[in-house]
């Protein structure tokens, strides 16, 4: 490695100065909007190795304007200007690689490619220049004080998996299309002009009829999961971690040499091509993603969204609810740590909500969050949790306590929603629970980094329509409310039970663990949480572990977990079937109770919650008929 080297990291939009193989300084930059390339007239930033040819502007005032490397005598004083000014200092670059950045038609010097100060300082961290490498005027002076003529400069291209153009003529085929992450990507692809098809064994079994119809209305062909979708005009097979080796689509793609792309690689492609807000954390990702999207939409920013939850705002438009393509370059995504794919994304704004035990051990997830922190190009938003302190240097922190830069104050929790203030601005939130106030603070902080004024955020949050299966009231009968919630780890279950207690005298909890691997990992957490959170009058019924198929080792039952919970003094029972459980709850429930159905991954849980409402209504009708007979 050279003893003196400037690396321009295009993917992260950072310039890093090295001396004797040690990083000494780093600054945000802007490379070309058109991308990386050495061609004359391309308006791209030339890649590869360069040598510093000249240092221009020694001693010039900050904001001094240059044209064709010559000072004009004019000074930029911070006023808004649309044109791209070359300011303060110039470092010219001489390409060292023939055919890449040196030679006929590809010469960095004759293309006038510089490192220079810019009047577009607020856009640093984004690829928006016409080919040069822009820096803030203070930072280019700092670089100028270190760099010398003859020093080496490496403009490092992003290391990304090459994939076919998602907006080209070729068709992408999604194996496991019914999954929330997969269906969101397929929708986004077709909503932005691409072509997509997919398969799912649930569709083959005649399940999820409504989702299938919604996808087909968008132009996504649903095909059998027998390998037939990977043929003819198919240019890529998209898979998730849940897609197993035995799926016929995989074998067909390998046999035909069709590229197999992980869903996170495709999402990373979309993230890199837009000004993206990536929301991560072990709890609250879907809700915060929805809140950020609705704030930006309500503030007239025309954002896009790709998420795992179903936004009711989008469902009202006849869509599945987990994807939308807006007209601006803003994109909001849910960045998932469960399969390790979080580390692929290089967003403009990274959001780290919290760190809890869920799919993986916390140390492993903290490592992923550290990568996201390093790859966030413009800003980082971090929760106030102490276990996030090491990730929070330079971040905008949100929360309720003294560690928070953006703080929720005067919080009032109600059974149907909450009120709070941020810097004197009043907010109302139509979804209950302190955890949702924290979610709203995270969304407010993320939107602040995008220059949305606080005053423009209040109305969208007041009208927030929520996310499906996030404390969703399915129905009420005989004074008994039935609520469906996605809670599936210890902290989410605690939050759901605490929110239920705001509305109910007694909580009748139903929980369905999902997946034998995740349940095995969290088993003791479930025992501890239910034993701690349920009150003496509350009830718990646990359904058998949800099994979606595949090769998972099924060596225990939910009944075993119930036995351990009951041994802690909780009124807990194993429910061998849903039909019996619905009748059991209808017989047990009394006016003022709240039935809370919890669990993840199984889309039929919402239907089961509706069946409980029906069972409660049926019992009331029987009682009325019995009274009439008497």
Coordinates of C-alpha atoms in Angstrom, one line a residue:
X1 CA 0.0 0.0 0.0
X2 CA 1.4 3.5 -0.8
X3 CA 2.6 5.5 2.1
X4 CA 0.4 8.4 1.1
X5 CA -3.0 7.7 -0.4
X6 CA -6.4 9.3 -0.9
X7 CA -9.2 6.7 -1.4
X8 CA -12.6 8.0 -2.8
X9 CA -15.1 5.3 -1.7
X10 CA -17.9 5.8 -4.2
X11 CA -20.3 3.4 -2.6
X12 CA -20.1 5.2 0.8
X13 CA -19.5 8.6 -0.7
X14 CA -16.5 9.2 1.5
X15 CA -12.9 10.2 0.9
X16 CA -10.4 8.6 3.3
X17 CA -6.8 9.9 3.7
X18 CA -4.2 7.2 4.6
X19 CA -0.6 7.7 5.8
X20 CA 1.6 4.6 6.3
X21 CA -1.4 2.3 5.8
X22 CA -3.4 4.0 8.6
X23 CA -6.5 6.0 8.1
X24 CA -5.9 9.6 9.3
X25 CA -9.0 11.5 8.2
X26 CA -12.3 11.0 6.3
X27 CA -14.7 13.4 4.7
X28 CA -18.1 13.2 2.9
X29 CA -17.9 13.7 -0.9
X30 CA -20.1 13.7 -3.9
X31 CA -19.2 11.8 -7.0
X32 CA -21.0 11.8 -10.3
X33 CA -24.8 11.4 -10.6
X34 CA -24.2 9.4 -13.8
X35 CA -22.0 6.9 -12.0
X36 CA -18.4 5.7 -12.7
X37 CA -16.7 5.7 -16.0
X38 CA -13.8 7.3 -17.9
X39 CA -15.4 8.1 -21.2
X40 CA -15.2 11.7 -22.5
X41 CA -18.6 13.4 -22.4
X42 CA -20.1 10.8 -20.0
X43 CA -20.3 13.1 -17.0
X44 CA -19.0 10.2 -14.9
X45 CA -16.3 10.0 -12.3
X46 CA -13.3 8.1 -13.8
X47 CA -12.4 5.0 -11.7
X48 CA -9.1 3.5 -10.7
X49 CA -5.6 4.9 -9.9
X50 CA -4.7 8.5 -10.4
X51 CA -1.8 10.7 -9.4
X52 CA -2.2 14.3 -8.0
X53 CA -1.1 16.4 -11.0
X54 CA -1.4 19.9 -9.5
X55 CA -2.6 21.7 -6.3
X56 CA -4.3 24.9 -7.2
X57 CA -5.6 27.7 -4.9
X58 CA -3.0 27.8 -2.1
X59 CA -3.9 30.7 0.2
X60 CA -7.2 31.5 -1.6
X61 CA -10.2 32.5 0.5
X62 CA -12.8 30.0 1.4
X63 CA -15.5 30.2 -1.4
X64 CA -13.0 31.5 -4.0
X65 CA -14.5 30.8 -7.4
X66 CA -12.4 29.1 -10.2
X67 CA -13.2 28.6 -13.9
X68 CA -10.9 26.4 -16.0
X69 CA -8.5 26.2 -13.0
X70 CA -8.1 30.0 -12.9
X71 CA -9.3 32.2 -10.1
X72 CA -12.1 34.7 -11.1
X73 CA -11.8 37.0 -8.1
X74 CA -15.4 36.2 -7.1
X75 CA -16.2 34.8 -3.7
X76 CA -19.2 32.5 -2.9
X77 CA -20.7 33.5 0.4
X78 CA -23.2 30.7 0.9
X79 CA -26.0 32.0 -1.3
X80 CA -28.2 29.5 -3.1
X81 CA -27.1 28.8 -6.6
X82 CA -28.1 26.0 -9.0
X83 CA -24.9 26.0 -11.0
X84 CA -22.1 23.7 -10.0
X85 CA -19.3 26.0 -8.8
X86 CA -15.6 25.0 -8.4
X87 CA -14.5 26.7 -5.1
X88 CA -11.7 27.2 -2.7
X89 CA -9.1 24.6 -3.7
X90 CA -8.5 22.3 -6.7
X91 CA -6.6 19.0 -6.8
X92 CA -6.2 17.9 -10.5
X93 CA -6.0 14.2 -11.3
X94 CA -3.8 12.4 -13.8
X95 CA -5.1 8.9 -14.7
X96 CA -2.6 6.1 -14.5
X97 CA -4.5 3.2 -16.2
X98 CA -4.6 3.1 -20.0
X99 CA -8.0 2.6 -21.4
X100 CA -9.6 3.3 -18.0
X101 CA -8.6 6.8 -17.0
X102 CA -5.8 7.6 -19.4
X103 CA -5.5 7.7 -23.2
X104 CA -7.7 8.8 -26.1
X105 CA -11.2 9.5 -25.0
X106 CA -10.5 8.5 -21.4
X107 CA -8.1 11.0 -20.1
X108 CA -8.9 12.4 -16.6
X109 CA -6.7 15.5 -17.2
X110 CA -8.2 16.5 -20.5
X111 CA -11.7 15.9 -19.0
X112 CA -10.9 18.4 -16.3
X113 CA -11.6 16.0 -13.4
X114 CA -10.8 17.6 -10.1
X115 CA -11.3 17.2 -6.4
X116 CA -12.7 20.6 -5.4
X117 CA -14.9 22.6 -3.0
X118 CA -18.6 23.0 -3.9
X119 CA -21.5 25.3 -3.3
X120 CA -23.7 22.3 -3.0
X121 CA -22.4 21.3 0.5
X122 CA -25.8 20.1 1.7
X123 CA -25.8 17.4 -1.0
X124 CA -22.5 15.8 0.1
X125 CA -22.8 12.1 0.8
X126 CA -24.9 11.7 -2.4
X127 CA -23.7 11.0 -5.9
X128 CA -24.9 14.3 -7.6
X129 CA -21.8 15.9 -9.3
X130 CA -21.1 16.2 -13.0
X131 CA -18.0 14.0 -12.8
X132 CA -15.6 15.7 -10.3
X133 CA -15.2 14.8 -6.7
X134 CA -16.9 17.5 -4.6
X135 CA -16.0 18.3 -1.0
X136 CA -17.1 20.9 1.5
X137 CA -14.9 24.0 1.4
X138 CA -13.6 23.5 4.9
X139 CA -12.8 19.8 4.2
X140 CA -11.0 20.5 0.9
X141 CA -8.8 22.9 2.8
X142 CA -8.0 20.2 5.3
X143 CA -7.2 17.7 2.5
X144 CA -5.1 20.4 0.7
X145 CA -3.0 20.7 3.9
X146 CA -2.1 17.0 3.7
X147 CA -1.9 16.0 0.1
X148 CA 1.0 16.7 -2.2
X149 CA 1.7 16.6 -6.0
X150 CA 2.6 13.1 -6.9
X151 CA 0.5 11.5 -4.2
X152 CA -1.8 8.6 -5.3
X153 CA -5.6 8.8 -5.5
X154 CA -7.8 5.7 -5.9
X155 CA -11.4 6.1 -6.9
X156 CA -12.9 2.9 -5.7
X157 CA -15.9 1.6 -7.6
X158 CA -18.7 -0.1 -5.6
X159 CA -18.2 -3.8 -5.1
X160 CA -21.6 -5.2 -6.1
X161 CA -23.0 -8.3 -7.5
X162 CA -23.7 -7.7 -11.2
X163 CA -27.4 -8.3 -11.9
X164 CA -29.5 -7.9 -15.0
X165 CA -31.3 -4.6 -15.4
X166 CA -34.5 -4.9 -13.3
X167 CA -36.1 -2.3 -15.7
X168 CA -35.0 -4.0 -18.9
X169 CA -37.0 -6.2 -21.2
X170 CA -36.1 -9.4 -19.4
X171 CA -38.4 -11.0 -16.7
X172 CA -37.3 -11.6 -13.1
X173 CA -38.9 -14.7 -11.5
X174 CA -39.4 -14.7 -7.7
X175 CA -39.4 -18.1 -5.9
X176 CA -41.5 -17.7 -2.8
X177 CA -43.4 -14.7 -4.2
X178 CA -45.9 -14.9 -1.3
X179 CA -43.4 -13.8 1.3
X180 CA -43.7 -10.2 2.4
X181 CA -40.1 -9.2 1.3
X182 CA -40.4 -11.0 -2.0
X183 CA -43.8 -9.7 -3.0
X184 CA -42.7 -6.1 -2.1
X185 CA -39.7 -6.3 -4.4
X186 CA -41.7 -7.8 -7.3
X187 CA -44.3 -5.0 -6.9
X188 CA -41.6 -2.3 -6.8
X189 CA -40.0 -3.7 -9.9
X190 CA -43.2 -3.6 -11.9
X191 CA -44.3 -0.3 -10.5
X192 CA -41.0 1.2 -11.7
X193 CA -41.3 -0.3 -15.2
X194 CA -39.8 -3.8 -14.9
X195 CA -41.3 -7.2 -15.6
X196 CA -41.8 -9.9 -12.9
X197 CA -43.4 -13.3 -12.3
X198 CA -43.3 -15.6 -9.3
X199 CA -44.2 -18.9 -7.7
X200 CA -45.1 -20.0 -4.2
X201 CA -46.2 -23.3 -2.7
X202 CA -49.0 -21.5 -0.8
X203 CA -50.5 -20.4 -4.2
X204 CA -50.1 -23.9 -5.5
X205 CA -52.2 -25.1 -2.6
X206 CA -54.9 -22.6 -3.4
X207 CA -54.1 -20.4 -0.4
X208 CA -53.8 -16.6 -0.1
X209 CA -56.2 -16.0 -2.9
X210 CA -56.5 -12.2 -2.3
X211 CA -52.8 -11.6 -2.4
X212 CA -52.5 -13.6 -5.6
X213 CA -55.2 -11.6 -7.2
X214 CA -53.6 -8.3 -6.2
X215 CA -50.2 -9.3 -7.6
X216 CA -51.8 -10.4 -10.9
X217 CA -53.7 -7.1 -11.2
X218 CA -50.3 -5.4 -11.1
X219 CA -49.1 -7.6 -14.0
X220 CA -47.1 -10.1 -12.0
X221 CA -47.7 -13.5 -13.4
X222 CA -48.2 -16.2 -10.8
X223 CA -46.9 -19.6 -12.0
X224 CA -46.6 -23.1 -10.5
X225 CA -43.5 -23.7 -8.4
X226 CA -42.4 -26.5 -10.7
X227 CA -39.5 -24.8 -12.5
X228 CA -41.7 -23.7 -15.5
X229 CA -41.3 -20.0 -14.5
X230 CA -37.6 -20.2 -15.2
X231 CA -37.7 -20.3 -18.9
X232 CA -37.8 -18.4 -22.2
X233 CA -37.5 -14.6 -21.3
X234 CA -36.5 -15.1 -17.6
X235 CA -33.2 -13.3 -17.0
X236 CA -32.9 -13.8 -13.2
X237 CA -34.3 -15.9 -10.4
X238 CA -34.8 -14.0 -7.1
X239 CA -34.7 -16.1 -3.9
X240 CA -34.7 -15.4 -0.2
X241 CA -33.0 -17.3 2.6
X242 CA -36.3 -19.2 3.2
X243 CA -36.1 -20.8 -0.3
X244 CA -34.7 -24.2 0.2
X245 CA -32.4 -26.1 -2.2
X246 CA -35.2 -28.6 -3.1
X247 CA -37.4 -25.9 -4.7
X248 CA -37.7 -26.8 -8.5
X249 CA -37.2 -23.2 -9.6
X250 CA -33.6 -23.3 -8.2
X251 CA -32.7 -26.5 -10.1
X252 CA -34.2 -25.1 -13.3
X253 CA -32.2 -21.9 -13.0
X254 CA -28.9 -23.7 -12.4
X255 CA -29.5 -26.1 -15.3
X256 CA -30.1 -23.2 -17.6
X257 CA -27.3 -20.9 -16.3
X258 CA -29.8 -18.2 -15.2
X259 CA -28.4 -15.8 -12.5
X260 CA -29.7 -16.5 -9.0
X261 CA -30.0 -13.3 -7.0
X262 CA -30.7 -13.1 -3.3
X263 CA -33.6 -10.7 -2.5
X264 CA -31.2 -8.5 -0.5
X265 CA -28.9 -8.1 -3.5
X266 CA -31.8 -6.8 -5.6
X267 CA -32.9 -4.5 -2.7
X268 CA -29.3 -3.3 -2.4
X269 CA -29.5 -2.3 -6.1
X270 CA -32.6 -0.3 -5.5
X271 CA -31.1 1.3 -2.3
X272 CA -28.0 2.4 -4.2
X273 CA -29.9 4.0 -7.0
X274 CA -32.0 6.2 -4.7
X275 CA -31.8 8.5 -1.7
X276 CA -32.7 5.8 0.7
X277 CA -33.7 5.7 4.4
X278 CA -33.0 2.2 5.8
X279 CA -34.8 1.4 9.0
X280 CA -33.1 -1.3 11.1
X281 CA -33.6 -2.6 14.7
X282 CA -35.0 -5.7 16.3
X283 CA -38.4 -4.1 17.1
X284 CA -40.5 -1.6 15.3
X285 CA -39.0 -1.6 11.9
X286 CA -42.2 -2.0 9.9
X287 CA -44.0 0.7 11.9
X288 CA -41.2 3.2 11.7
X289 CA -40.8 2.5 8.0
X290 CA -44.5 3.2 7.5
X291 CA -44.3 6.4 9.6
X292 CA -41.4 7.8 7.7
X293 CA -43.1 7.0 4.4
X294 CA -46.4 8.6 5.5
X295 CA -44.6 11.7 6.9
X296 CA -42.7 12.2 3.6
X297 CA -45.8 11.6 1.6
X298 CA -47.9 14.0 3.7
X299 CA -45.1 16.6 3.4
X300 CA -45.3 16.4 -0.4
X301 CA -42.0 14.5 -0.9
X302 CA -43.4 11.7 -3.1
X303 CA -41.4 8.8 -1.6
X304 CA -41.3 5.1 -2.5
X305 CA -41.4 2.3 0.1
X306 CA -40.3 -1.3 0.3
X307 CA -41.2 -3.0 3.6
X308 CA -42.3 -6.2 5.3
X309 CA -45.5 -4.9 6.9
X310 CA -48.7 -4.1 5.1
X311 CA -49.5 -0.3 5.2
X312 CA -53.2 0.3 5.5
X313 CA -52.7 3.5 3.5
X314 CA -51.7 1.4 0.5
X315 CA -54.2 -1.4 1.2
X316 CA -56.9 1.2 0.8
X317 CA -55.7 1.6 -2.8
X318 CA -56.2 -2.1 -3.5
X319 CA -52.5 -3.0 -3.1
X320 CA -51.0 -5.6 -0.8
X321 CA -49.6 -2.7 1.2
X322 CA -45.8 -3.4 1.3
X323 CA -44.5 -1.5 -1.7
X324 CA -45.1 1.8 -3.5
X325 CA -43.2 3.7 -6.2
X326 CA -43.3 7.5 -5.8
X327 CA -42.1 10.2 -8.2
X328 CA -39.1 11.4 -6.2
X329 CA -35.7 9.7 -5.6
X330 CA -36.6 9.1 -1.9
X331 CA -37.0 5.5 -0.9
X332 CA -37.8 4.1 2.6
X333 CA -37.0 0.5 3.3
X334 CA -37.1 -2.0 6.1
X335 CA -33.6 -3.3 6.6
X336 CA -33.8 -6.8 8.1
X337 CA -31.1 -8.3 10.3
X338 CA -32.7 -11.8 10.6
X339 CA -30.9 -13.3 7.6
X340 CA -27.8 -11.1 7.8
X341 CA -28.7 -9.2 4.7
X342 CA -28.6 -5.8 6.5
X343 CA -24.9 -5.5 5.8
X344 CA -25.5 -5.2 2.0
X345 CA -27.2 -1.8 2.1
X346 CA -25.5 1.6 1.7
X347 CA -28.3 4.0 2.3
X348 CA -28.3 7.8 2.5
X349 CA -29.8 7.7 6.0
X350 CA -29.4 4.7 8.4
X351 CA -31.8 4.3 11.3
X352 CA -31.0 1.9 14.2
X353 CA -34.0 1.7 16.5
X354 CA -33.0 -0.8 19.3
X355 CA -31.0 -3.9 20.0
X356 CA -32.8 -6.8 21.5
X357 CA -32.5 -10.6 21.4
X358 CA -34.6 -11.9 18.5
X359 CA -33.4 -14.0 15.5
X360 CA -29.7 -13.8 16.5
X361 CA -27.5 -13.1 19.5
X362 CA -27.2 -9.4 20.2
X363 CA -23.4 -9.2 19.6
X364 CA -23.8 -10.5 16.1
X365 CA -26.6 -8.0 15.3
X366 CA -24.5 -5.2 16.8
X367 CA -21.8 -6.0 14.3
X368 CA -24.3 -5.7 11.5
X369 CA -25.5 -2.3 12.8
X370 CA -21.9 -1.2 12.9
X371 CA -21.6 -2.0 9.2
X372 CA -24.8 -0.1 8.5
X373 CA -23.4 2.9 10.4
X374 CA -20.2 2.8 8.3
X375 CA -22.2 2.6 5.1
X376 CA -24.8 5.4 5.8
X377 CA -23.7 8.2 3.5
X378 CA -25.5 11.2 4.8
X379 CA -26.8 10.7 8.3
X380 CA -27.4 8.2 11.1
X381 CA -30.3 8.1 13.5
X382 CA -29.9 5.9 16.7
X383 CA -32.1 5.1 19.6
X384 CA -31.2 6.1 23.2
X385 CA -30.6 2.5 24.5
X386 CA -27.3 2.2 26.3
X387 CA -26.4 -0.8 24.3
X388 CA -26.4 1.4 21.2
X389 CA -23.9 4.0 22.7
X390 CA -20.9 2.6 20.8
X391 CA -22.8 3.0 17.5
X392 CA -24.1 6.6 18.2
X393 CA -21.1 8.8 17.7
X394 CA -22.1 11.7 15.4
X395 CA -25.7 10.3 15.2
X396 CA -29.0 12.0 15.8
X397 CA -30.3 10.2 18.8
X398 CA -34.0 10.0 19.7
X399 CA -35.9 8.9 22.8
X400 CA -37.2 10.2 26.1
X401 CA -34.2 10.7 28.3
X402 CA -31.1 13.0 28.5
X403 CA -29.1 11.0 26.0
X404 CA -31.7 11.9 23.2
X405 CA -31.0 14.9 20.9
X406 CA -34.6 14.7 19.7
X407 CA -36.7 14.1 22.8
X408 CA -40.3 13.2 23.3
X409 CA -41.8 15.2 26.2
X410 CA -45.2 15.7 27.9
X411 CA -46.1 12.2 26.8
X412 CA -49.8 11.1 27.5
X413 CA -50.7 7.5 26.8
X414 CA -54.3 6.7 26.0
X415 CA -56.1 3.5 25.2
X416 CA -56.5 4.5 21.5
X417 CA -53.5 6.7 21.0
X418 CA -51.0 9.1 22.5
X419 CA -50.0 12.8 22.7
X420 CA -46.5 14.2 23.1
X421 CA -44.3 17.2 22.2
X422 CA -41.0 17.6 20.4
X423 CA -39.3 21.0 20.8
X424 CA -42.6 22.6 21.6
X425 CA -44.5 21.1 18.6
X426 CA -47.5 19.1 19.6
X427 CA -48.0 15.6 18.1
X428 CA -50.9 13.2 18.3
X429 CA -50.6 9.6 17.3
X430 CA -53.7 7.4 16.6
X431 CA -51.9 4.1 17.6
X432 CA -51.5 3.2 21.3
X433 CA -48.5 2.4 23.4
X434 CA -45.3 4.0 24.6
X435 CA -43.4 1.9 22.1
X436 CA -45.3 3.6 19.3
X437 CA -44.3 7.0 20.7
X438 CA -40.7 5.9 20.5
X439 CA -41.4 4.7 16.9
X440 CA -42.8 8.1 16.0
X441 CA -39.7 9.8 17.5
X442 CA -37.5 7.7 15.3
X443 CA -39.5 8.6 12.2
X444 CA -39.4 12.3 13.1
X445 CA -35.6 12.1 13.6
X446 CA -35.2 10.4 10.2
X447 CA -37.3 12.9 8.4
X448 CA -35.4 15.8 10.1
X449 CA -32.2 14.5 8.5
X450 CA -34.1 14.9 5.1
X451 CA -34.8 18.6 6.0
X452 CA -38.5 18.1 6.6
X453 CA -39.6 20.8 9.2
X454 CA -41.2 19.6 12.4
X455 CA -44.3 21.5 11.6
X456 CA -44.9 19.6 8.4
X457 CA -44.7 16.2 10.3
X458 CA -47.5 16.7 12.8
X459 CA -50.5 16.3 10.4
X460 CA -49.2 13.1 8.7
X461 CA -48.5 11.4 12.0
X462 CA -51.9 12.5 13.3
X463 CA -53.4 10.7 10.3
X464 CA -51.1 7.7 10.4
X465 CA -53.1 4.8 9.2
X466 CA -50.9 2.1 10.7
X467 CA -49.6 -1.3 9.7
X468 CA -51.6 -4.5 9.4
X469 CA -51.3 -6.9 12.4
X470 CA -49.7 -4.2 14.6
X471 CA -52.2 -4.1 17.5
X472 CA -55.0 -4.2 14.9
X473 CA -58.5 -4.3 16.4
X474 CA -60.3 -7.0 14.4
X475 CA -63.7 -6.7 16.1
X476 CA -65.6 -6.1 19.3
X477 CA -68.6 -8.0 20.7
X478 CA -70.3 -8.2 24.1
X479 CA -67.8 -5.5 25.3
X480 CA -64.9 -7.8 24.4
X481 CA -62.3 -6.5 22.0
X482 CA -60.2 -8.9 19.8
X483 CA -56.8 -7.5 18.7
X484 CA -54.3 -9.1 16.3
X485 CA -50.6 -8.3 16.7
X486 CA -47.3 -9.4 15.0
X487 CA -45.5 -9.7 18.4
X488 CA -43.0 -12.6 18.3
X489 CA -40.1 -11.9 20.5
X490 CA -39.8 -11.1 24.2
X491 CA -39.7 -7.3 23.9
X492 CA -42.5 -7.2 21.3
X493 CA -44.7 -9.4 23.5
X494 CA -44.1 -7.2 26.5
X495 CA -45.0 -4.1 24.5
X496 CA -48.2 -5.7 23.2
X497 CA -49.3 -6.8 26.6
X498 CA -48.5 -3.4 28.1
X499 CA -50.6 -1.7 25.4
X500 CA -53.4 -4.2 26.0
X501 CA -53.5 -3.3 29.7
X502 CA -54.2 0.3 28.7
X503 CA -57.6 -0.9 27.3
X504 CA -58.6 -3.9 29.3
X505 CA -59.5 -5.1 32.8
X506 CA -58.2 -8.6 31.8
X507 CA -56.0 -9.9 28.9
X508 CA -56.8 -13.2 27.3
X509 CA -53.6 -13.8 25.3
X510 CA -53.1 -16.2 22.4
X511 CA -49.6 -16.9 21.1
X512 CA -48.5 -19.0 18.2
X513 CA -44.7 -19.5 18.0
X514 CA -43.4 -19.4 14.4
X515 CA -40.7 -21.7 13.1
X516 CA -39.0 -24.4 15.1
X517 CA -35.5 -22.8 14.8
X518 CA -36.6 -19.3 16.0
X519 CA -38.8 -20.9 18.8
X520 CA -35.9 -23.1 19.9
X521 CA -33.7 -20.0 20.1
X522 CA -36.2 -17.9 22.1
X523 CA -37.8 -20.6 24.2
X524 CA -36.6 -19.5 27.6
X525 CA -37.3 -15.8 26.7
X526 CA -40.9 -16.8 26.1
X527 CA -41.2 -18.6 29.4
X528 CA -39.6 -15.6 31.3
X529 CA -41.7 -13.0 29.5
X530 CA -45.1 -14.5 29.9
X531 CA -44.4 -15.4 33.6
X532 CA -43.4 -11.8 34.2
X533 CA -46.0 -9.9 32.2
X534 CA -49.2 -11.8 32.7
X535 CA -51.2 -10.8 35.8
X536 CA -53.0 -13.3 38.0
X537 CA -56.4 -12.8 36.3
X538 CA -55.0 -12.9 32.8
X539 CA -55.0 -16.1 30.6
X540 CA -52.6 -17.5 28.0
X541 CA -53.3 -20.1 25.4
X542 CA -50.5 -21.3 23.1
X543 CA -51.0 -22.8 19.7
X544 CA -48.7 -25.4 18.1
X545 CA -45.5 -24.0 16.5
X546 CA -46.3 -22.6 13.0
X547 CA -44.6 -24.8 10.4
X548 CA -44.5 -23.5 6.8
X549 CA -42.9 -26.7 5.4
X550 CA -39.3 -27.6 4.6
X551 CA -36.7 -29.6 6.5
X552 CA -36.8 -28.0 10.0
X553 CA -36.2 -30.3 12.9
X554 CA -39.5 -30.7 14.8
X555 CA -38.3 -32.2 18.1
X556 CA -40.5 -30.3 20.6
X557 CA -44.1 -29.0 20.9
X558 CA -45.5 -25.7 22.1
X559 CA -47.1 -27.9 24.8
X560 CA -43.7 -28.3 26.4
X561 CA -43.3 -24.5 26.6
X562 CA -46.7 -24.1 28.1
X563 CA -45.8 -26.6 30.8
X564 CA -42.8 -24.5 31.8
X565 CA -44.8 -21.3 31.8
X566 CA -47.6 -22.8 33.9
X567 CA -45.0 -24.0 36.4
X568 CA -44.3 -20.3 37.1
X569 CA -47.8 -19.8 38.3
X570 CA -49.4 -18.5 35.0
X571 CA -52.8 -19.6 34.0
X572 CA -51.5 -21.1 30.7
X573 CA -53.0 -23.9 28.5
X574 CA -51.9 -25.6 25.3
X575 CA -54.5 -25.3 22.5
X576 CA -54.5 -28.4 20.2
X577 CA -56.8 -26.7 17.6
X578 CA -58.0 -23.3 16.6
X579 CA -61.7 -24.4 16.5
X580 CA -61.7 -25.6 20.1
X581 CA -59.7 -22.5 21.2
X582 CA -62.2 -20.1 19.6
X583 CA -65.0 -21.7 21.5
X584 CA -63.0 -21.8 24.7
X585 CA -62.2 -18.1 24.5
X586 CA -65.9 -17.3 23.8
X587 CA -66.9 -19.1 26.9
X588 CA -64.2 -17.6 29.1
X589 CA -64.4 -13.9 27.9
X590 CA -66.4 -11.3 29.8
X591 CA -67.2 -7.7 29.1
X592 CA -64.1 -5.5 29.6
X593 CA -61.7 -8.2 28.5
X594 CA -59.3 -7.9 25.5
X595 CA -58.3 -11.0 23.5
X596 CA -54.8 -10.5 22.1
X597 CA -53.8 -12.8 19.3
X598 CA -50.0 -12.7 18.8
X599 CA -47.6 -14.4 16.3
X600 CA -45.6 -13.9 13.2
X601 CA -45.2 -15.2 9.6
X602 CA -48.6 -17.0 9.5
X603 CA -51.0 -14.8 7.5
X604 CA -54.0 -16.8 8.6
X605 CA -53.7 -15.5 12.2
X606 CA -55.7 -12.4 11.3
X607 CA -58.4 -14.8 10.0
X608 CA -58.3 -16.7 13.3
X609 CA -58.8 -13.5 15.2
X610 CA -61.9 -12.9 13.1
X611 CA -63.1 -16.4 13.9
X612 CA -62.8 -15.6 17.6
X613 CA -65.0 -12.5 17.1
X614 CA -67.5 -14.7 15.3
X615 CA -67.4 -17.3 18.2
X616 CA -68.0 -14.5 20.8
X617 CA -70.9 -13.2 18.7
X618 CA -72.4 -16.7 18.3
X619 CA -72.3 -17.2 22.1
X620 CA -74.2 -13.9 22.6
X621 CA -76.8 -15.0 20.1
X622 CA -77.2 -18.3 21.8
X623 CA -77.7 -16.6 25.1
X624 CA -80.3 -14.3 23.6
X625 CA -82.2 -17.2 22.1
X626 CA -82.1 -19.0 25.4
X627 CA -83.5 -16.0 27.1
X628 CA -86.3 -15.7 24.6
X629 CA -87.1 -19.4 25.2
X630 CA -87.3 -18.9 29.0

